[in-house]
Coordinates of C-alpha atoms in Angstrom, one line a residue:
M13 CA -127.4 39.0 110.2
F14 CA -130.4 39.6 111.9
L15 CA -132.9 38.0 109.4
N16 CA -130.6 35.4 108.5
K17 CA -130.6 34.3 112.3
I18 CA -134.6 34.5 111.9
N19 CA -134.9 32.3 109.1
N20 CA -133.2 29.4 110.4
Y21 CA -135.1 28.8 112.8
N22 CA -137.8 25.6 112.5
T23 CA -141.3 27.7 110.8
S24 CA -143.6 25.6 112.4
E25 CA -141.6 26.6 116.0
F26 CA -141.6 30.4 115.2
D27 CA -145.1 30.4 114.2
F28 CA -145.9 29.1 117.3
Y29 CA -144.4 31.5 119.6
T30 CA -145.9 34.2 117.6
F31 CA -148.9 32.7 118.2
L32 CA -148.1 32.5 121.8
F33 CA -146.9 36.3 121.7
E34 CA -150.1 37.1 119.9
N35 CA -152.1 36.0 122.4
D36 CA -150.5 37.7 125.4
F37 CA -151.8 40.8 123.7
K38 CA -154.9 39.9 123.5
A39 CA -154.9 38.8 127.1
I40 CA -154.3 42.5 128.2
L41 CA -156.0 44.0 125.6
P42 CA -159.0 45.9 128.4
E43 CA -155.1 47.3 129.8
L44 CA -153.8 48.2 126.2
F45 CA -156.8 50.2 125.4
L46 CA -156.7 52.1 128.9
V47 CA -153.1 53.1 127.7
I48 CA -154.1 54.6 124.3
A49 CA -157.3 55.9 125.9
V50 CA -154.5 58.2 128.3
I51 CA -152.1 58.8 125.6
L52 CA -155.3 59.9 123.4
L53 CA -156.4 62.0 126.5
L54 CA -153.0 63.4 127.2
V55 CA -152.9 64.7 123.8
Y56 CA -156.0 65.9 124.0
G57 CA -155.6 67.8 126.5
V58 CA -152.1 69.5 125.7
I59 CA -153.6 70.8 122.3
Y60 CA -156.7 72.6 123.3
S61 CA -155.0 73.7 126.6
T62 CA -152.3 75.8 124.7
S63 CA -154.5 76.6 121.7
S64 CA -154.5 80.5 121.1
H65 CA -157.8 80.2 120.4
N66 CA -158.8 78.3 123.9
K67 CA -156.5 79.9 125.4
Y68 CA -159.0 79.9 129.1
C69 CA -160.7 76.6 127.9
L70 CA -161.4 74.0 130.7
L71 CA -160.6 70.8 129.5
L72 CA -161.2 68.5 133.2
N73 CA -164.9 68.2 132.5
N74 CA -164.8 67.2 128.8
I75 CA -161.8 64.6 129.5
S76 CA -163.9 63.6 133.0
M77 CA -166.7 62.2 130.8
L78 CA -164.2 60.9 127.7
S79 CA -162.4 59.0 131.2
L80 CA -165.6 57.8 132.5
L81 CA -166.7 56.8 128.8
G82 CA -162.8 54.7 128.7
L83 CA -163.7 53.0 131.9
I84 CA -166.7 51.8 130.5
F85 CA -165.3 50.4 127.5
T86 CA -162.2 49.1 129.2
F87 CA -164.7 47.1 132.1
S88 CA -167.0 45.9 128.7
L89 CA -163.6 44.4 127.1
S90 CA -162.5 42.9 130.2
K91 CA -166.0 41.2 130.9
E92 CA -166.2 39.7 127.4
N93 CA -162.4 38.8 127.0
F94 CA -161.9 35.4 125.8
I95 CA -158.5 34.6 127.2
T96 CA -159.8 34.4 131.2
H97 CA -157.3 31.8 132.2
A98 CA -153.5 32.3 131.4
S99 CA -150.2 32.7 132.6
I100 CA -148.8 35.2 129.7
F101 CA -145.5 37.1 129.2
Y102 CA -143.3 34.5 130.6
N103 CA -145.2 33.9 133.7
T104 CA -144.7 37.1 134.7
L105 CA -148.9 38.1 134.3
V106 CA -151.2 35.6 135.2
L107 CA -155.4 36.3 134.6
D108 CA -157.8 34.0 136.1
D109 CA -161.2 34.5 138.6
F110 CA -159.1 35.5 140.8
T111 CA -157.9 38.6 139.1
Y112 CA -161.1 39.1 136.8
F113 CA -163.0 40.1 140.0
L114 CA -160.9 42.1 141.6
K115 CA -160.5 44.1 138.0
Q116 CA -163.9 44.6 138.0
L117 CA -164.0 45.7 141.4
V118 CA -161.3 48.2 140.7
I119 CA -162.4 49.9 137.7
C120 CA -166.0 50.3 139.4
S121 CA -165.0 51.9 142.2
V122 CA -163.0 54.3 140.3
F123 CA -165.6 55.0 138.1
F124 CA -167.8 56.0 140.9
C125 CA -165.2 57.8 142.4
I126 CA -164.5 60.7 139.4
L127 CA -168.2 60.5 139.0
I128 CA -168.9 61.7 142.5
S129 CA -166.1 64.1 142.4
L130 CA -167.5 66.1 139.4
N131 CA -169.4 68.9 141.2
Y132 CA -166.7 68.8 143.4
M133 CA -164.2 69.9 141.1
K134 CA -166.1 72.3 139.5
K135 CA -167.1 74.2 142.7
Q136 CA -163.6 74.2 143.8
S137 CA -162.2 75.8 140.1
F138 CA -159.8 72.2 140.0
N139 CA -158.8 73.2 136.2
N140 CA -156.0 70.8 135.9
F141 CA -157.2 68.0 133.2
E142 CA -153.8 66.0 134.7
Y143 CA -155.2 65.2 137.3
I144 CA -157.3 62.7 135.2
I145 CA -154.6 61.2 133.5
L146 CA -152.8 60.6 136.6
L147 CA -156.6 59.0 137.8
L148 CA -156.3 56.7 134.7
L149 CA -152.8 55.8 135.2
S150 CA -153.0 54.9 138.6
V151 CA -156.2 52.5 137.7
L152 CA -153.8 50.6 134.9
S153 CA -150.9 50.1 137.4
M154 CA -153.5 48.3 140.0
L155 CA -154.8 46.3 137.1
F156 CA -151.2 45.1 136.5
L157 CA -150.8 44.3 140.5
I158 CA -153.3 42.4 140.7
S159 CA -152.5 40.5 137.6
S160 CA -148.7 40.2 139.1
A161 CA -146.9 36.7 139.1
D162 CA -143.4 37.8 140.0
F163 CA -141.7 40.3 142.3
I164 CA -140.2 42.3 139.3
S165 CA -143.9 42.8 137.8
M166 CA -145.8 43.8 141.1
Y167 CA -142.6 45.9 142.5
L168 CA -142.8 47.7 138.8
A169 CA -146.7 48.2 139.0
I170 CA -146.2 49.5 142.5
E171 CA -143.9 52.2 141.9
L172 CA -146.0 53.3 139.0
Q173 CA -149.3 53.7 141.0
S174 CA -147.3 55.3 144.2
L175 CA -145.3 57.9 141.9
C176 CA -149.5 58.5 140.6
F177 CA -150.3 58.6 144.0
Y178 CA -148.0 61.2 145.3
V179 CA -148.7 63.9 142.9
L180 CA -152.6 62.9 143.1
A181 CA -152.3 64.4 147.1
A182 CA -150.1 67.3 146.3
S183 CA -152.7 68.2 143.1
K184 CA -153.9 71.0 144.9
R185 CA -151.4 73.7 144.1
S186 CA -152.5 76.8 145.5
S187 CA -153.3 74.4 149.4
E188 CA -150.2 74.2 151.9
F189 CA -151.6 71.8 153.3
S190 CA -151.7 69.2 150.1
T191 CA -148.2 70.2 149.3
E192 CA -147.3 69.0 152.7
A193 CA -149.2 65.5 152.4
G194 CA -147.5 64.9 148.8
L195 CA -144.2 65.7 150.5
K196 CA -144.8 63.2 153.3
Y197 CA -146.6 60.5 151.1
F198 CA -143.7 60.9 148.7
L199 CA -140.7 60.4 151.3
L200 CA -142.4 58.0 153.9
G201 CA -143.8 56.4 150.2
A202 CA -140.1 55.9 149.1
F203 CA -138.9 54.5 152.3
S204 CA -141.5 52.2 152.3
S205 CA -140.7 51.0 148.8
G206 CA -136.8 50.3 149.7
I207 CA -138.2 47.9 152.6
L208 CA -139.7 46.0 150.0
L209 CA -137.3 46.2 147.6
F210 CA -135.0 45.0 150.2
G211 CA -136.6 42.3 151.2
I212 CA -137.0 41.1 147.4
S213 CA -133.5 41.3 147.1
I214 CA -133.0 38.9 149.8
I215 CA -135.8 36.1 148.1
Y216 CA -134.1 36.4 145.1
G217 CA -130.4 36.1 146.7
F218 CA -130.7 33.2 148.5
T219 CA -133.3 31.0 145.8
G220 CA -132.6 32.7 142.3
I221 CA -136.6 33.1 141.9
T222 CA -138.5 35.9 141.4
N223 CA -142.1 34.1 140.0
F224 CA -144.6 33.6 142.6
N225 CA -145.5 30.0 141.6
E226 CA -141.8 28.7 141.1
L227 CA -141.8 30.1 144.9
A228 CA -144.6 28.4 145.7
K229 CA -142.8 24.7 144.5
L230 CA -139.9 25.8 146.3
F231 CA -141.0 25.9 149.2
A232 CA -143.8 23.1 148.6
N233 CA -142.2 20.3 150.8
S234 CA -139.3 21.4 152.8
V235 CA -137.6 24.5 153.0
N236 CA -134.4 22.5 154.4
D237 CA -134.2 19.7 152.0
V238 CA -134.3 22.9 149.2
C239 CA -132.0 24.8 150.7
E240 CA -129.9 21.7 150.8
I241 CA -129.6 20.9 146.8
H242 CA -128.4 24.6 146.6
N243 CA -126.0 24.0 149.2
Y244 CA -124.5 21.4 147.5
F245 CA -124.3 23.0 144.6
F246 CA -122.9 26.2 145.3
F247 CA -121.5 25.8 149.0
K248 CA -120.0 21.6 148.4
G249 CA -121.6 20.4 152.0
D250 CA -121.4 23.1 154.3
M251 CA -124.9 22.0 156.2
N252 CA -125.0 25.3 158.2
Y253 CA -126.0 27.3 155.4
A254 CA -129.5 25.4 155.1
G255 CA -130.2 27.1 158.4
S256 CA -129.4 30.1 157.6
C257 CA -131.6 29.7 154.3
L258 CA -134.5 29.9 156.1
Q259 CA -133.7 32.1 158.4
A260 CA -133.0 34.8 155.5
C261 CA -136.1 34.1 153.7
E262 CA -138.4 34.9 156.6
L263 CA -136.0 37.8 157.1
G264 CA -136.8 39.1 153.4
M265 CA -140.5 38.1 153.7
I266 CA -141.0 40.2 156.9
F267 CA -139.6 43.3 154.7
I268 CA -142.1 42.6 152.2
L269 CA -144.8 42.0 154.7
V270 CA -143.9 45.8 156.1
G271 CA -144.1 47.8 153.0
F272 CA -147.3 45.9 152.2
L273 CA -149.5 47.0 155.4
F274 CA -147.4 50.2 155.2
K275 CA -149.7 50.6 151.3
L276 CA -152.5 49.2 153.5
T277 CA -152.0 51.9 156.2
A278 CA -152.0 49.1 158.9
V279 CA -150.8 50.1 162.2
P280 CA -147.9 50.5 162.9
F281 CA -147.4 52.0 159.9
H282 CA -150.2 54.1 159.6
M283 CA -148.2 57.4 160.7
W284 CA -149.0 59.0 157.0
A285 CA -152.8 58.4 156.5
P286 CA -154.6 61.0 158.5
D287 CA -152.3 63.9 157.4
V288 CA -152.1 62.9 153.9
Y289 CA -155.8 62.6 153.3
E290 CA -156.2 65.2 154.9
G291 CA -154.2 67.7 153.2
A292 CA -155.0 65.8 149.5
P293 CA -158.3 67.4 148.0
T294 CA -161.3 65.9 149.3
S295 CA -161.8 63.9 145.9
V296 CA -158.7 62.3 146.1
T297 CA -158.9 61.2 150.2
A298 CA -161.7 59.7 148.5
F299 CA -159.6 57.6 146.0
F300 CA -157.4 56.8 148.3
S301 CA -159.9 55.7 150.7
I302 CA -162.3 53.5 148.2
T303 CA -159.4 52.1 145.4
P304 CA -155.7 51.2 146.4
K305 CA -156.9 48.7 148.6
I306 CA -158.0 46.6 146.1
S307 CA -155.0 46.1 144.6
F308 CA -152.7 45.7 147.6
L309 CA -154.9 43.4 149.5
A310 CA -154.6 41.0 146.1
I311 CA -151.0 41.5 145.6
L312 CA -150.7 40.5 149.9
I313 CA -153.1 37.5 149.8
K314 CA -150.9 36.3 146.0
V315 CA -147.7 36.2 148.1
F316 CA -148.5 34.9 151.4
N317 CA -151.7 33.0 151.3
N318 CA -150.4 31.3 147.7
S319 CA -146.5 31.6 147.2
L320 CA -145.4 31.5 150.3
Y321 CA -148.1 29.6 152.0
D322 CA -145.5 27.2 153.6
F323 CA -144.2 30.7 155.6
M324 CA -147.4 31.8 157.1
V325 CA -146.9 30.3 160.4
P326 CA -144.5 33.2 161.2
M327 CA -145.9 35.7 158.9
Q328 CA -149.3 34.9 160.6
K329 CA -148.0 36.0 164.3
I330 CA -147.2 39.5 162.5
L331 CA -150.4 40.0 160.6
I332 CA -152.5 39.1 163.9
F333 CA -150.7 41.7 165.7
S334 CA -151.2 44.3 162.7
S335 CA -154.9 43.7 162.6
I336 CA -155.3 43.7 166.5
A337 CA -153.4 47.1 166.8
S338 CA -155.5 48.9 164.0
M339 CA -158.6 48.3 165.0
I340 CA -157.5 49.4 168.6
L341 CA -155.9 52.5 167.7
A342 CA -158.4 53.6 164.9
C343 CA -161.3 53.0 168.1
F344 CA -159.9 55.3 170.3
A345 CA -158.1 57.9 168.0
A346 CA -160.9 58.6 165.9
M347 CA -162.6 59.7 169.0
S348 CA -160.7 62.6 169.8
Q349 CA -161.1 63.6 165.8
N350 CA -162.7 67.2 164.9
K351 CA -162.5 67.0 161.4
I352 CA -164.1 64.6 159.3
K353 CA -161.2 63.3 157.2
R354 CA -159.1 62.9 160.0
L355 CA -162.1 60.8 161.1
L356 CA -162.8 58.6 158.0
A357 CA -159.3 58.5 157.6
F358 CA -158.4 56.4 161.4
S359 CA -161.8 54.7 160.3
S360 CA -160.3 53.3 157.2
I361 CA -157.2 51.9 159.5
G362 CA -159.5 50.0 161.4
H363 CA -161.2 48.9 159.0
V364 CA -158.1 47.1 157.3
G365 CA -157.8 45.6 160.9
Y366 CA -160.5 43.8 159.8
L367 CA -159.4 42.9 156.8
L368 CA -156.4 41.4 157.8
I369 CA -158.5 39.2 160.0
G370 CA -159.5 37.5 156.9
V371 CA -155.9 37.4 155.2
C372 CA -154.4 36.1 158.4
S373 CA -156.8 32.7 158.9
G374 CA -155.3 31.1 156.1
T375 CA -158.6 29.4 155.2
T376 CA -160.8 29.8 152.1
E377 CA -163.6 30.7 154.0
G378 CA -161.3 33.9 155.4
L379 CA -160.7 34.6 151.8
Q380 CA -164.0 34.5 151.1
A381 CA -165.3 37.1 153.9
V382 CA -162.5 39.5 153.1
F383 CA -164.4 39.9 149.8
I384 CA -167.5 40.1 151.1
Y385 CA -166.2 43.0 153.5
L386 CA -164.1 44.8 150.8
V387 CA -167.4 45.4 148.4
I388 CA -169.7 46.3 151.1
Y389 CA -166.9 48.5 152.5
I390 CA -166.2 50.4 148.9
I391 CA -170.3 50.8 148.9
M392 CA -170.0 52.2 151.6
T393 CA -167.1 54.6 151.1
I394 CA -168.7 55.6 148.0
N395 CA -171.7 56.8 149.9
I396 CA -170.3 58.8 152.4
F397 CA -168.0 60.7 150.2
A398 CA -171.0 61.3 147.3
I399 CA -172.6 63.0 150.6
I400 CA -169.2 64.9 151.9
L401 CA -168.6 66.4 148.1
S402 CA -172.0 67.9 148.1
T403 CA -171.4 71.3 148.7
L404 CA -172.5 73.2 152.1
K405 CA -174.1 77.1 152.4
R406 CA -174.0 78.9 155.2
D407 CA -177.1 81.1 156.2
E408 CA -175.1 84.1 158.0
N409 CA -177.6 87.0 159.0
A410 CA -179.7 86.3 155.8
V411 CA -176.4 86.4 153.6
I412 CA -175.7 83.4 151.8
V413 CA -172.0 82.6 152.3
N414 CA -170.8 78.9 150.1
I415 CA -168.6 76.7 151.7
P416 CA -166.6 74.4 149.3
Q417 CA -166.7 71.4 151.4
V418 CA -167.8 69.6 154.9
K419 CA -164.6 70.4 156.7
Y420 CA -165.9 70.3 160.3
I421 CA -167.7 67.5 162.0
S422 CA -170.0 70.4 163.2
D423 CA -170.5 71.4 159.8
L424 CA -173.5 68.9 159.4
T425 CA -175.5 70.4 162.1
M426 CA -179.1 70.2 161.6
L427 CA -178.6 68.2 158.5
A428 CA -181.9 66.4 159.2
K429 CA -183.7 69.7 159.4
T430 CA -182.7 71.1 156.4
N431 CA -182.4 68.0 154.1
P432 CA -183.5 65.1 156.2
I433 CA -183.4 62.5 153.1
L434 CA -179.5 63.0 152.7
A435 CA -179.6 63.0 156.8
L436 CA -181.4 59.6 156.8
T437 CA -179.0 58.1 154.1
F438 CA -176.2 59.7 155.9
T439 CA -177.6 57.8 159.5
L440 CA -177.7 54.2 158.1
T441 CA -174.6 54.3 156.2
M442 CA -173.1 54.9 159.7
F443 CA -175.1 52.4 160.8
S444 CA -174.1 50.1 158.0
I445 CA -170.5 50.8 159.0
A446 CA -170.4 50.2 162.5
G447 CA -171.8 46.9 162.0
I448 CA -175.5 47.6 163.5
P449 CA -177.7 45.1 162.0
P450 CA -179.8 43.9 159.8
L451 CA -177.5 46.5 157.4
A452 CA -175.3 45.2 154.9
G453 CA -171.7 46.1 157.2
F454 CA -173.5 43.6 160.1
Y455 CA -172.7 40.9 157.6
S456 CA -169.6 42.2 156.4
K457 CA -168.2 42.0 159.8
A458 CA -170.3 38.7 161.1
Y459 CA -168.5 36.6 157.9
L460 CA -165.1 38.3 158.9
F461 CA -165.7 36.5 162.7
F462 CA -167.0 33.3 162.1
A463 CA -164.0 32.8 159.8
A464 CA -161.5 33.8 162.8
M465 CA -163.2 31.7 164.8
S466 CA -162.9 28.8 162.7
S467 CA -159.4 29.6 162.3
T468 CA -159.4 29.1 165.9
M469 CA -158.4 32.6 166.6
Y470 CA -161.1 33.6 169.5
L471 CA -158.9 36.4 170.6
V472 CA -159.0 38.4 167.2
A473 CA -162.5 37.6 167.4
I474 CA -162.8 39.4 170.5
I475 CA -160.9 42.3 170.2
G476 CA -163.2 43.0 166.5
V477 CA -166.0 42.9 168.2
L478 CA -165.9 44.9 171.4
T479 CA -164.1 47.6 169.1
S480 CA -166.9 47.1 166.7
V481 CA -168.7 48.5 169.7
I482 CA -166.5 50.8 170.7
S483 CA -166.5 52.5 167.6
C484 CA -169.9 53.2 167.5
F485 CA -169.4 56.0 169.9
Y486 CA -167.7 58.4 167.1
Y487 CA -170.0 57.2 164.6
I488 CA -173.5 58.3 166.6
R489 CA -171.8 61.3 167.2
L490 CA -171.9 62.4 163.9
I491 CA -176.0 61.6 163.7
K492 CA -176.0 63.1 167.3
I493 CA -175.1 66.4 165.5
M494 CA -177.1 66.1 162.4
F495 CA -180.3 65.5 164.4
F496 CA -179.8 67.2 167.6
E497 CA -177.4 69.9 167.9
K498 CA -178.1 73.6 167.9
T499 CA -176.4 76.2 165.9
R500 CA -176.5 79.8 165.6
Y501 CA -176.0 79.7 162.0
M502 CA -178.1 77.3 159.6
L503 CA -176.2 75.0 157.5
S504 CA -177.6 73.1 154.8
F505 CA -176.9 71.0 151.7
N506 CA -177.3 72.7 148.2
T507 CA -179.1 70.9 145.5
V508 CA -177.6 67.3 145.1
K509 CA -176.2 66.5 141.3
K510 CA -177.7 64.4 139.7
E511 CA -175.3 61.8 139.5
N512 CA -174.4 62.2 143.7
A513 CA -178.0 61.7 143.9
I514 CA -178.0 58.0 141.4
I515 CA -175.3 56.9 143.6
L516 CA -176.3 57.5 146.5
G517 CA -179.8 55.9 145.5
I518 CA -178.4 52.8 144.7
T519 CA -175.4 52.3 147.0
F520 CA -178.4 53.2 150.0
F521 CA -180.3 50.4 149.0
F522 CA -177.7 48.2 148.2
I523 CA -176.6 48.8 152.4
V524 CA -180.7 48.6 153.2
F525 CA -181.8 46.0 151.0
F526 CA -178.3 43.6 150.8
M527 CA -179.6 41.2 154.1
L528 CA -182.8 39.9 151.5
F529 CA -180.6 38.9 148.8
P530 CA -177.0 38.1 149.9
T531 CA -176.7 35.2 147.2
P532 CA -175.2 36.6 144.3
L533 CA -172.3 38.1 146.8
Y534 CA -171.7 35.1 148.6
L535 CA -171.8 33.0 145.4
V536 CA -168.9 35.4 143.2
S537 CA -167.0 35.7 146.9
H538 CA -166.9 31.9 147.3
K539 CA -165.5 31.7 143.7
F540 CA -163.3 34.0 144.1
A541 CA -161.8 33.1 147.2
V542 CA -161.5 29.2 145.2
A543 CA -159.7 30.9 142.5
I544 CA -156.7 31.7 144.8
S545 CA -156.5 28.9 147.2
C546 CA -156.3 26.2 144.5

């Protein structure tokens, strides 16, 4: 029966749709390769971890190296894919310059996250190969999330990503703090996903549309006109429905925005971040600090700066409030922190506040500033965690005692005496992340503040400058501890592994010498901003 129906189709039409279907899969060739790589790595891990001849075989190192190779191939396939601009799978996924640059950024950031964590995982006897599998699955979900052009594909990608994050946060099964972090992240993450889904259902209920481009067309002229048409067909001329439809759509967008702000750890939805960042293994904390912000910022920009741009005015107020609150709270909360990961968690919240300045400006210059800030922030954070993930040793009465990681800021005491090059690298990175010229961090913040002032958001720019000045206190305090604090026991870093040393050198070179040749990043960011603005 099925074959008879197929034979009744026009041959040319059938061939045309077959051609489109094949091109859809060619367009997502990097994602397909990553899926196959994950499956093969999982089969490899399961077989050899349960083999009688390799009962105690530690597979994490092998799978880590294979995953790095897989990410290199994925990056190459994404870069060389001949389909760069397309709308595929019934307009649920979109490929353009915007998605292209962000996908490259995601793959590179995850590659460096795994690379700087290899020595840490070895020292911690972190022998669960599933950790790498979950990382790759979360990367896959981020790639689909960046390409999403429909609420359904967006929500499925977010849920796949979130499920991986919940397990990653609790991946250190021997630590009750890691278990607590995973459980807390799961409960609050499920709550935020429910809020996000509720907002999507409200918009779909009043418009009947889930596609971003269709929503942009629907709201392009006037929301009231659209509601009157909807009203004519379904409510037979009840003009009161037009106003209620507008209010309902705004309410749905507020729920969606709340869900996004929770995922971005923006105030007042940041309460989970410090505890999760502290309780999770340090390699997972590095991953949480660096990579997820890329995909969530991408989808936030897509939804509110493109599809729902006509509702930008009411949404802008919420974004401005969240941006200001994030900068102020992070600025003062970080001052009282004694643990390095909690301090970096509040620092991350503050940087989200700065990123939201560019998002709420609603201009091409603002989006360009967001991309520049995001790239520089990722490079600085990779540099910081490459140092933190190096192991310490304490010389206590001529007895060497290994300390697995930097836990307290006091663990950096007298680092300048024992390892001056590492201390210099950390110092300049702290100066850069505080926004001190002429380092890279200064240019990223300056560009954001100029974009805010060009959109007449003078109050946000002034608060951003003031919080940047105040935040210098806790960044410079780390420098004071490294150079001037005295301790009874000598603390020193073990020899930095080759991969960490190479990453430290690359990121340090970028941070210090970015001022000499910033043109490539400016050109790429401009192309990125124009792609999403058109």
